Amino acid sequence: MQWNPTSAKLPGRQLRGAFTLVELLVVIAIIGVLVGLLLPAVQAAREAARRMSCSNNLKQIGLGLHTYHDTFRVFPYGWDNRGMTWSGHILPQIEQANLYQTLIFQESGPGNWDADGSPNEIAVSTVIPTYRCPSMALKEHFNYNGIPERVPGSYRGSAGTESSSDDTSTAVAGTKGLENLDQDGIFYACSKTKFRDIIDGTSNTIMIGESYTDPEFVKDGQGMDYWYIGSPQADPCRCDGGTGGTEFSEVVGTTIAQINAIRQAPTTSGYLMELSFGSYHIGGAHFTMSDGSVRFITDSLDMETYKAIGSRDGHEIVTEY
């Protein structure tokens, strides 16, 4: 009898059939469900890490401002008549001394922030991680205001509670414009704020806040563009009581509009909206208080309390927030 290998079986072993199509589909469905359950958890963990990194940035900025005050006995001004801003003056205090040394402090020529190829233009085109929230979903460089490769920032100083627009001519009745040299916050035109001026208490007064930066979003002719170190549009500002310049909201905000107005109150005017603090985080934004502490403040905070912590000398009594 002839041996047929196809019918032979090895002793002690059994042949197994392949997966059926139904079994394969079940396995794929199970894997899909598991990935669907796992992905939100991974995304939440990543956002938590980004929020912590953002908080650390604000902590470093707060320490830099305190170190600056320890050295010069005053906080840097919000901006001056050269368009130099508070974030530019503390570069040495946040380990950017080499970049600070390249800056040219003059009103014309290479001292202008949009002078082609100048050290000042290069400085505002330099990515500084400390000034950028990792959750900010934007490209690193924009061609903006005559500056190629300009880098947007995530953090602005607090000018207080009184201004509703950059210019007095477009301010809400009974409020100010940022061109006014007298504000109730920490940073404004040619400001010289000291710790002794923060009468409401350093733990109850906002110094720096996150901002929902988006240079491509414009409302009522106002862009949500926020930058650091220097500003060519703030450049014409005068420190002798006269008005001049515009777009000071590039480097400071106020608490006159609610947090995250761009998302929470889309009907807000563009003039107010660009002054609003906010963030790419869900539910609120980080703020550095004047004592250097960092707090995440929800965008549901009542406006009375929010305005109270925006002023340095309003004599308000602030409870838990």
XYZ file of C-alpha atoms in Angstrom:
321
model
C 0.000 0.000 0.000
C 1.324 3.423 -0.982
C 1.875 6.049 1.788
C -0.059 9.266 1.365
C 1.646 12.200 3.203
C -1.489 14.339 3.122
C -3.367 11.880 5.250
C -0.590 11.212 7.697
C -0.713 12.623 11.226
C 2.177 12.964 13.588
C 1.624 11.094 16.796
C 0.487 13.327 19.709
C -0.323 16.395 17.567
C -3.561 17.758 16.124
C -3.943 20.050 13.138
C -5.503 23.528 13.835
C -7.627 25.533 11.467
C -6.942 29.208 10.629
C -8.885 32.172 12.106
C -12.271 32.601 10.578
C -13.266 35.980 9.152
C -15.731 36.490 12.005
C -13.037 35.839 14.630
C -10.682 38.268 12.906
C -13.335 40.972 12.821
C -14.075 40.455 16.525
C -10.381 40.832 17.399
C -10.118 44.012 15.317
C -13.235 45.429 16.984
C -11.846 44.712 20.458
C -8.542 46.401 19.587
C -10.456 49.417 18.244
C -12.453 49.727 21.458
C -9.300 49.498 23.582
C -7.543 52.178 21.503
C -10.639 54.382 21.735
C -10.603 54.042 25.521
C -6.870 54.592 25.829
C -6.447 57.577 23.484
C -8.345 60.148 25.628
C -6.325 59.077 28.663
C -3.069 59.555 26.732
C -4.201 62.956 25.471
C -5.228 64.004 28.985
C -1.832 62.948 30.338
C -0.057 64.937 27.643
C -2.155 68.039 28.315
C -1.468 67.703 32.042
C 2.255 67.674 31.250
C 1.876 70.722 29.001
C -0.056 72.577 31.692
C 2.697 71.853 34.201
C 5.311 73.110 31.738
C 3.267 76.270 31.165
C 2.993 76.817 34.906
C 6.775 76.410 35.198
C 7.267 79.063 32.483
C 5.189 81.523 34.468
C 7.079 80.630 37.627
C 10.372 81.408 35.871
C 8.996 84.719 34.601
C 7.835 85.599 38.108
C 11.263 84.791 39.544
C 12.883 86.837 36.793
C 10.711 89.848 37.618
C 11.478 89.528 41.333
C 15.191 89.304 40.600
C 14.927 92.399 38.398
C 13.165 94.264 41.228
C 15.816 93.137 43.705
C 18.470 94.603 41.406
C 16.824 97.845 40.306
C 14.312 98.391 43.140
C 11.477 98.652 40.610
C 9.680 96.419 38.128
C 10.420 97.076 34.449
C 7.974 99.320 32.621
C 5.343 97.758 30.403
C 6.858 99.530 27.375
C 8.596 102.806 26.642
C 9.024 105.236 23.738
C 11.403 102.843 21.984
C 8.888 99.985 22.016
C 11.061 98.017 24.447
C 8.865 95.870 26.708
C 8.945 94.306 30.157
C 9.720 90.857 28.698
C 12.799 92.239 26.967
C 14.214 93.779 30.123
C 14.144 90.543 32.119
C 15.999 88.486 29.494
C 19.152 88.342 31.682
C 17.019 87.103 34.591
C 15.603 84.157 32.581
C 18.980 82.954 31.273
C 18.840 84.933 28.024
C 21.615 87.402 28.821
C 23.444 86.693 25.560
C 20.364 87.666 23.563
C 19.870 90.801 25.677
C 23.448 91.901 24.982
C 22.706 92.007 21.243
C 19.892 94.574 21.585
C 20.442 98.122 20.314
C 18.855 100.770 22.524
C 18.237 103.644 20.161
C 15.177 105.138 18.497
C 16.229 104.963 14.849
C 18.133 102.796 12.385
C 19.037 99.332 13.715
C 17.366 100.246 17.001
C 13.991 99.810 15.299
C 12.354 96.442 15.751
C 11.519 96.087 12.068
C 14.884 97.260 10.694
C 15.874 94.615 8.152
C 18.543 92.272 9.483
C 19.126 94.300 12.650
C 19.953 92.618 15.972
C 16.605 93.819 17.344
C 14.685 92.221 14.483
C 16.640 89.000 14.966
C 15.866 89.077 18.701
C 12.088 89.205 18.203
C 12.456 86.372 15.688
C 14.165 84.145 18.248
C 12.168 81.345 19.854
C 12.329 81.605 23.647
C 10.651 78.524 25.189
C 10.029 80.323 28.499
C 7.691 82.744 26.697
C 5.701 80.057 24.882
C 3.010 77.781 26.313
C 3.474 74.240 24.903
C -0.306 73.946 24.441
C -0.361 76.909 22.053
C -1.387 75.382 18.731
C 0.455 77.844 16.499
C 3.441 77.766 14.195
C 6.557 79.307 15.693
C 7.062 82.133 13.182
C 4.847 84.682 11.432
C 5.633 87.428 8.938
C 3.975 90.246 10.869
C 4.252 94.040 11.144
C 7.178 94.110 8.740
C 9.117 91.542 10.772
C 9.882 88.263 8.989
C 9.773 85.183 11.195
C 8.380 87.076 14.202
C 7.667 84.780 17.170
C 4.353 85.062 19.070
C 4.305 84.812 22.852
C 1.855 83.340 25.354
C 2.230 85.671 28.332
C 1.417 89.341 28.910
C 1.749 91.731 31.798
C -1.287 93.028 33.661
C -2.145 96.703 33.128
C -4.992 96.473 35.637
C -8.734 96.973 35.321
C -9.315 100.406 33.805
C -8.561 100.169 30.077
C -11.006 98.760 27.531
C -9.000 99.532 24.397
C -5.535 100.409 23.168
C -6.671 103.915 22.246
C -8.778 106.319 24.266
C -10.779 107.136 21.124
C -12.216 103.599 20.998
C -12.502 102.949 24.754
C -15.819 102.211 26.443
C -17.333 105.299 28.099
C -16.040 105.714 31.642
C -12.875 103.666 30.991
C -9.384 104.417 29.724
C -7.169 103.483 26.807
C -3.753 101.888 27.280
C -2.126 105.053 25.919
C -3.061 106.654 29.247
C 0.022 106.782 31.472
C -1.945 106.210 34.684
C -3.192 102.618 35.129
C -3.991 100.532 38.224
C -2.016 97.442 37.231
C 1.663 96.492 37.360
C 2.754 97.135 33.753
C 1.791 100.003 31.459
C 3.414 102.821 29.473
C 6.586 103.977 31.200
C 5.396 102.405 34.488
C 7.658 102.370 37.541
C 5.776 100.020 39.837
C 7.422 98.904 43.073
C 6.397 96.335 45.653
C 5.326 99.151 47.965
C 2.780 100.251 45.339
C 0.923 96.939 45.506
C -1.352 97.977 48.345
C -3.890 95.190 47.816
C -1.273 92.550 48.662
C 1.099 90.723 46.348
C -0.761 87.412 46.697
C -4.005 89.078 45.551
C -2.681 91.041 42.571
C -2.111 89.628 39.072
C 1.300 90.377 37.574
C 1.419 88.176 34.432
C -1.317 86.248 32.645
C -1.662 83.734 29.855
C -3.163 84.908 26.581
C -4.970 83.091 23.775
C -2.616 84.118 21.002
C -3.813 83.876 17.396
C -2.382 86.492 14.999
C -4.661 85.226 12.222
C -7.874 85.889 14.183
C -9.161 89.433 13.697
C -12.356 91.037 15.011
C -13.416 94.646 14.553
C -10.042 95.233 12.949
C -8.219 94.022 16.063
C -5.867 91.031 15.899
C -5.247 88.693 18.808
C -1.497 88.997 18.289
C 0.768 88.994 21.324
C 4.567 89.252 21.157
C 7.646 89.654 23.307
C 10.819 91.778 23.725
C 9.902 94.684 21.433
C 7.072 96.157 19.363
C 7.312 98.509 16.370
C 3.657 99.518 16.811
C 4.166 100.562 20.448
C 7.284 102.465 19.402
C 5.676 105.950 19.043
C 4.540 105.886 22.686
C 5.516 108.990 24.674
C 6.423 109.132 28.355
C 5.775 112.856 28.778
C 2.009 112.693 29.090
C 1.242 112.840 25.383
C -0.511 110.080 23.514
C 0.947 108.102 20.662
C 1.517 104.585 19.463
C -1.008 101.812 19.379
C -1.446 98.067 19.852
C -0.053 98.109 23.382
C -2.222 95.045 23.942
C 0.553 93.127 22.191
C 2.379 93.017 25.542
C -0.232 93.687 28.274
C -3.826 92.763 29.012
C -6.475 93.862 31.499
C -9.153 92.184 33.602
C -11.950 94.352 32.241
C -13.111 91.479 29.993
C -13.629 87.918 31.200
C -11.012 85.210 30.904
C -11.043 83.436 27.529
C -13.463 85.969 26.047
C -12.472 84.788 22.584
C -14.100 81.423 23.349
C -16.485 82.142 26.209
C -17.959 85.434 24.981
C -17.566 85.592 21.188
C -19.886 88.617 20.933
C -17.403 90.754 22.907
C -16.021 93.642 20.855
C -12.607 93.114 19.300
C -11.171 96.017 21.324
C -12.076 94.315 24.593
C -11.387 90.806 23.358
C -7.757 91.517 22.523
C -7.223 92.758 26.093
C -8.661 89.569 27.583
C -6.369 87.055 29.210
C -6.928 83.416 28.267
C -5.232 80.209 27.201
C -5.269 77.097 25.062
C -6.072 75.072 28.190
C -9.615 74.052 28.998
C -11.449 75.894 31.758
C -9.260 78.902 32.464
C -5.708 80.241 32.363
C -2.540 80.439 34.442
C -1.567 83.671 36.166
C 1.568 84.745 38.015
C 0.608 86.732 41.079
C 2.811 89.542 42.320
C 4.252 87.364 45.077
C 5.629 85.021 42.393
C 3.098 82.242 42.925
C 1.288 80.740 39.918
C -2.430 80.032 39.976
C -4.820 78.498 37.479
C -7.912 80.711 37.521
C -11.114 79.374 35.993
C -12.919 81.329 33.311
C -16.101 81.086 35.398
C -14.678 83.349 38.119
C -17.119 86.162 38.889
C -16.096 89.461 37.344
C -16.127 91.383 40.630
C -13.425 89.143 42.075
C -11.529 89.021 38.791
C -11.350 92.800 38.581
C -10.350 93.004 42.240
C -7.261 90.853 41.690
C -6.438 92.862 38.561
C -5.827 96.116 40.421
C -2.872 96.782 42.694
C -4.470 99.489 44.837
C -8.251 99.147 44.706
C -8.526 98.327 48.428
C -10.903 95.433 47.669
C -11.343 92.571 50.107
C -10.765 89.361 48.167
C -11.987 86.034 49.465
C -11.090 82.580 48.086
C -10.989 82.314 44.290
